[in-house]
PDB file of C-alpha atoms in Angstrom:
ATOM      1  CA  MET A   1     184.476 -14.227  -4.340  1.00 90.00           C
ATOM      2  CA  LYS A   2     184.794 -10.653  -5.569  1.00 92.00           C
ATOM      3  CA  SER A   3     188.204  -9.143  -6.065  1.00 94.00           C
ATOM      4  CA  LEU A   4     189.421  -6.226  -3.982  1.00 96.00           C
ATOM      5  CA  ALA A   5     189.260  -4.003  -7.091  1.00 95.00           C
ATOM      6  CA  VAL A   6     185.582  -4.842  -7.646  1.00 96.00           C
ATOM      7  CA  LEU A   7     184.744  -4.240  -3.975  1.00 97.00           C
ATOM      8  CA  GLN A   8     186.534  -0.874  -4.121  1.00 97.00           C
ATOM      9  CA  ALA A   9     184.679   0.091  -7.310  1.00 97.00           C
ATOM     10  CA  GLU A  10     181.340  -0.881  -5.748  1.00 98.00           C
ATOM     11  CA  ALA A  11     182.096   1.225  -2.670  1.00 98.00           C
ATOM     12  CA  ALA A  12     183.124   4.199  -4.817  1.00 98.00           C
ATOM     13  CA  CYS A  13     179.907   3.952  -6.850  1.00 98.00           C
ATOM     14  CA  ARG A  14     177.740   3.742  -3.721  1.00 98.00           C
ATOM     15  CA  GLU A  15     179.568   6.792  -2.362  1.00 98.00           C
ATOM     16  CA  LEU A  16     178.934   8.658  -5.625  1.00 98.00           C
ATOM     17  CA  VAL A  17     175.173   8.083  -5.264  1.00 98.00           C
ATOM     18  CA  LEU A  18     175.298   9.390  -1.688  1.00 98.00           C
ATOM     19  CA  GLN A  19     177.387  12.417  -2.697  1.00 98.00           C
ATOM     20  CA  ALA A  20     174.817  13.285  -5.357  1.00 98.00           C
ATOM     21  CA  ALA A  21     171.951  13.126  -2.856  1.00 98.00           C
ATOM     22  CA  GLN A  22     173.868  15.268  -0.356  1.00 98.00           C
ATOM     23  CA  ALA A  23     174.733  17.842  -3.024  1.00 98.00           C
ATOM     24  CA  VAL A  24     171.080  18.229  -4.037  1.00 98.00           C
ATOM     25  CA  ASP A  25     169.888  18.393  -0.424  1.00 98.00           C
ATOM     26  CA  SER A  26     172.461  21.078   0.404  1.00 97.00           C
ATOM     27  CA  SER A  27     171.673  23.037  -2.801  1.00 97.00           C
ATOM     28  CA  ASP A  28     175.225  22.492  -4.066  1.00 98.00           C
ATOM     29  CA  TYR A  29     174.161  22.215  -7.686  1.00 98.00           C
ATOM     30  CA  ALA A  30     177.643  22.892  -9.072  1.00 97.00           C
ATOM     31  CA  GLY A  31     178.914  20.016  -6.940  1.00 98.00           C
ATOM     32  CA  PHE A  32     176.007  17.862  -8.098  1.00 98.00           C
ATOM     33  CA  VAL A  33     176.649  18.329 -11.818  1.00 98.00           C
ATOM     34  CA  ALA A  34     180.392  17.770 -11.325  1.00 98.00           C
ATOM     35  CA  LEU A  35     179.466  14.163 -10.493  1.00 98.00           C
ATOM     36  CA  PHE A  36     178.150  13.710 -14.059  1.00 98.00           C
ATOM     37  CA  PHE A  37     179.974  13.338 -17.344  1.00 98.00           C
ATOM     38  CA  PRO A  38     180.115  16.708 -19.165  1.00 98.00           C
ATOM     39  CA  ASP A  39     177.476  15.366 -21.592  1.00 98.00           C
ATOM     40  CA  GLY A  40     175.700  13.294 -18.920  1.00 98.00           C
ATOM     41  CA  VAL A  41     171.968  12.690 -19.011  1.00 98.00           C
ATOM     42  CA  LEU A  42     169.471  12.972 -16.171  1.00 98.00           C
ATOM     43  CA  VAL A  43     165.981  11.634 -16.845  1.00 98.00           C
ATOM     44  CA  ARG A  44     163.633  13.139 -14.287  1.00 97.00           C
ATOM     45  CA  PRO A  45     160.655  11.330 -12.758  1.00 96.00           C
ATOM     46  CA  ASP A  46     158.295  13.185 -15.122  1.00 96.00           C
ATOM     47  CA  GLY A  47     160.218  11.758 -18.088  1.00 96.00           C
ATOM     48  CA  SER A  48     161.903  15.010 -19.067  1.00 96.00           C
ATOM     49  CA  LYS A  49     165.507  14.580 -20.139  1.00 98.00           C
ATOM     50  CA  LEU A  50     168.304  16.952 -19.188  1.00 98.00           C
ATOM     51  CA  GLN A  51     171.481  16.516 -21.213  1.00 98.00           C
ATOM     52  CA  GLY A  52     174.802  18.029 -20.253  1.00 98.00           C
ATOM     53  CA  ARG A  53     176.012  19.668 -17.083  1.00 98.00           C
ATOM     54  CA  GLU A  54     174.735  23.091 -18.105  1.00 98.00           C
ATOM     55  CA  ALA A  55     171.154  21.863 -18.649  1.00 98.00           C
ATOM     56  CA  ILE A  56     171.205  19.944 -15.375  1.00 98.00           C
ATOM     57  CA  VAL A  57     172.553  22.825 -13.287  1.00 98.00           C
ATOM     58  CA  GLN A  58     170.109  25.299 -14.868  1.00 98.00           C
ATOM     59  CA  ALA A  59     167.153  23.049 -14.046  1.00 97.00           C
ATOM     60  CA  TYR A  60     168.236  22.674 -10.430  1.00 97.00           C
ATOM     61  CA  GLN A  61     169.030  26.375 -10.021  1.00 97.00           C
ATOM     62  CA  ALA A  62     165.490  27.139 -11.241  1.00 97.00           C
ATOM     63  CA  ARG A  63     164.000  25.201  -8.310  1.00 95.00           C
ATOM     64  CA  ASP A  64     162.135  27.128  -5.644  1.00 96.00           C
ATOM     65  CA  PRO A  65     164.915  28.383  -3.331  1.00 95.00           C
ATOM     66  CA  ASN A  66     162.532  27.966  -0.377  1.00 97.00           C
ATOM     67  CA  ARG A  67     162.253  24.204  -0.989  1.00 96.00           C
ATOM     68  CA  LEU A  68     164.223  21.891   1.288  1.00 97.00           C
ATOM     69  CA  THR A  69     164.707  18.224   0.458  1.00 97.00           C
ATOM     70  CA  GLN A  70     166.107  15.172   2.152  1.00 97.00           C
ATOM     71  CA  HIS A  71     166.805  12.119   0.009  1.00 98.00           C
ATOM     72  CA  LEU A  72     167.087   8.985   2.143  1.00 98.00           C
ATOM     73  CA  VAL A  73     168.968   6.473   0.000  1.00 98.00           C
ATOM     74  CA  SER A  74     168.795   2.725   0.632  1.00 98.00           C
ATOM     75  CA  ASN A  75     168.909  -0.710  -0.979  1.00 98.00           C
ATOM     76  CA  GLN A  76     171.946   0.202  -3.055  1.00 98.00           C
ATOM     77  CA  GLN A  77     173.079  -2.434  -5.535  1.00 98.00           C
ATOM     78  CA  VAL A  78     176.087  -1.981  -7.793  1.00 98.00           C
ATOM     79  CA  GLU A  79     177.156  -4.161 -10.712  1.00 98.00           C
ATOM     80  CA  VAL A  80     180.703  -3.428 -11.871  1.00 98.00           C
ATOM     81  CA  ASN A  81     182.125  -4.430 -15.231  1.00 97.00           C
ATOM     82  CA  GLN A  82     185.877  -4.276 -14.718  1.00 94.00           C
ATOM     83  CA  ALA A  83     186.633  -4.997 -18.363  1.00 94.00           C
ATOM     84  CA  THR A  84     184.819  -1.863 -19.559  1.00 97.00           C
ATOM     85  CA  GLY A  85     185.311   0.336 -16.475  1.00 96.00           C
ATOM     86  CA  THR A  86     181.571   0.789 -16.148  1.00 98.00           C
ATOM     87  CA  ALA A  87     178.947   0.116 -13.507  1.00 98.00           C
ATOM     88  CA  VAL A  88     175.217   0.238 -12.958  1.00 98.00           C
ATOM     89  CA  ALA A  89     174.006   1.398  -9.550  1.00 98.00           C
ATOM     90  CA  ARG A  90     170.407   1.003  -8.388  1.00 98.00           C
ATOM     91  CA  CYS A  91     168.881   2.379  -5.216  1.00 98.00           C
ATOM     92  CA  LYS A  92     165.594   3.228  -3.568  1.00 98.00           C
ATOM     93  CA  VAL A  93     164.940   6.766  -2.381  1.00 98.00           C
ATOM     94  CA  LEU A  94     162.541   8.173   0.184  1.00 98.00           C
ATOM     95  CA  LEU A  95     162.089  11.867  -0.534  1.00 97.00           C
ATOM     96  CA  TRP A  96     160.874  14.274   2.112  1.00 97.00           C
ATOM     97  CA  SER A  97     160.526  17.974   1.477  1.00 97.00           C
ATOM     98  CA  GLY A  98     159.653  21.101   3.395  1.00 97.00           C
ATOM     99  CA  GLN A  99     160.062  24.844   3.330  1.00 97.00           C
ATOM    100  CA  ARG A 100     163.217  26.715   4.274  1.00 95.00           C
ATOM    101  CA  SER A 101     161.027  29.569   5.570  1.00 96.00           C
ATOM    102  CA  ALA A 102     159.284  27.297   8.107  1.00 97.00           C
ATOM    103  CA  VAL A 103     160.326  27.906  11.687  1.00 95.00           C
ATOM    104  CA  GLU A 104     163.007  25.471  12.767  1.00 95.00           C
ATOM    105  CA  THR A 105     162.258  23.852  16.115  1.00 96.00           C
ATOM    106  CA  PRO A 106     164.177  21.303  18.202  1.00 97.00           C
ATOM    107  CA  LYS A 107     162.211  18.700  16.181  1.00 96.00           C
ATOM    108  CA  GLY A 108     163.241  20.298  12.881  1.00 96.00           C
ATOM    109  CA  ARG A 109     160.892  21.944  10.405  1.00 96.00           C
ATOM    110  CA  PRO A 110     157.475  20.573   9.505  1.00 96.00           C
ATOM    111  CA  ALA A 111     157.541  18.342   6.425  1.00 96.00           C
ATOM    112  CA  ASP A 112     155.275  18.789   3.450  1.00 96.00           C
ATOM    113  CA  ALA A 113     152.302  16.438   3.457  1.00 95.00           C
ATOM    114  CA  MET A 114     153.578  14.422   0.506  1.00 95.00           C
ATOM    115  CA  ALA A 115     156.394  11.926   0.867  1.00 96.00           C
ATOM    116  CA  GLN A 116     157.575   9.940  -2.159  1.00 98.00           C
ATOM    117  CA  VAL A 117     159.356   6.634  -2.667  1.00 98.00           C
ATOM    118  CA  GLY A 118     161.299   6.237  -5.858  1.00 98.00           C
ATOM    119  CA  GLU A 119     164.244   4.589  -7.452  1.00 98.00           C
ATOM    120  CA  MET A 120     167.304   5.714  -9.341  1.00 98.00           C
ATOM    121  CA  VAL A 121     169.352   3.786 -11.847  1.00 98.00           C
ATOM    122  CA  ASP A 122     172.754   5.252 -12.621  1.00 98.00           C
ATOM    123  CA  GLU A 123     175.006   4.162 -15.452  1.00 98.00           C
ATOM    124  CA  MET A 124     178.521   5.110 -14.398  1.00 98.00           C
ATOM    125  CA  ALA A 125     182.012   4.962 -15.803  1.00 98.00           C
ATOM    126  CA  LEU A 126     185.464   5.347 -14.355  1.00 97.00           C
ATOM    127  CA  THR A 127     187.215   8.538 -15.483  1.00 97.00           C
ATOM    128  CA  PRO A 128     190.578  10.072 -14.539  1.00 96.00           C
ATOM    129  CA  GLU A 129     188.613  12.100 -11.933  1.00 94.00           C
ATOM    130  CA  GLY A 130     186.989   8.962 -10.502  1.00 96.00           C
ATOM    131  CA  TRP A 131     183.573   7.429 -11.098  1.00 98.00           C
ATOM    132  CA  ARG A 132     181.049   9.705 -12.808  1.00 98.00           C
ATOM    133  CA  ILE A 133     177.392   9.354 -13.766  1.00 98.00           C
ATOM    134  CA  ARG A 134     176.835   8.973 -17.487  1.00 98.00           C
ATOM    135  CA  THR A 135     173.047   8.523 -17.238  1.00 98.00           C
ATOM    136  CA  ARG A 136     170.659   8.767 -14.301  1.00 98.00           C
ATOM    137  CA  GLN A 137     167.070   7.620 -14.565  1.00 98.00           C
ATOM    138  CA  ALA A 138     164.843   8.601 -11.657  1.00 98.00           C
ATOM    139  CA  ARG A 139     161.229   7.647 -11.128  1.00 98.00           C
ATOM    140  CA  PHE A 140     158.716   7.668  -8.332  1.00 98.00           C
ATOM    141  CA  ILE A 141     156.885   4.505  -7.303  1.00 97.00           C
ATOM    142  CA  PHE A 142     154.667   5.619  -4.396  1.00 97.00           C
ATOM    143  CA  TYR A 143     153.541   8.807  -2.713  1.00 96.00           C
ATOM    144  CA  SER A 144     151.544   9.620   0.378  1.00 95.00           C
ATOM    145  CA  THR A 145     149.620  12.765   1.221  1.00 89.00           C
TER     146      THR A 145
END
């Protein structure tokens, strides 16, 4: 049976993954990078590597401001190492996107034709500010058009 401390750490790590997705989807890039270590690494699906909060925030701020995204996160698994104060979190992601300029209807905005399924693996560590992402590796597995 898992200890209460491990269960709490797992919950905090799952919440961190969800906070990161929400920050990106709401274009809160400062909030997004605050979830990383100052020298954290984000490996994008194309293999490019962003190191440090400044590089990460600059890359996200350079995105098309008309692009809307929704990251649907599922299948979260967290392995906590209490002795080292570290964890590895894995999840699947369904990514939908659209255009901010599209007319919003009661059904929402039309989605882009392509939807993508991917996965993220986050190496995390407990800091005085709470759990933070040291390294995130993202990749896509499937897409539909």
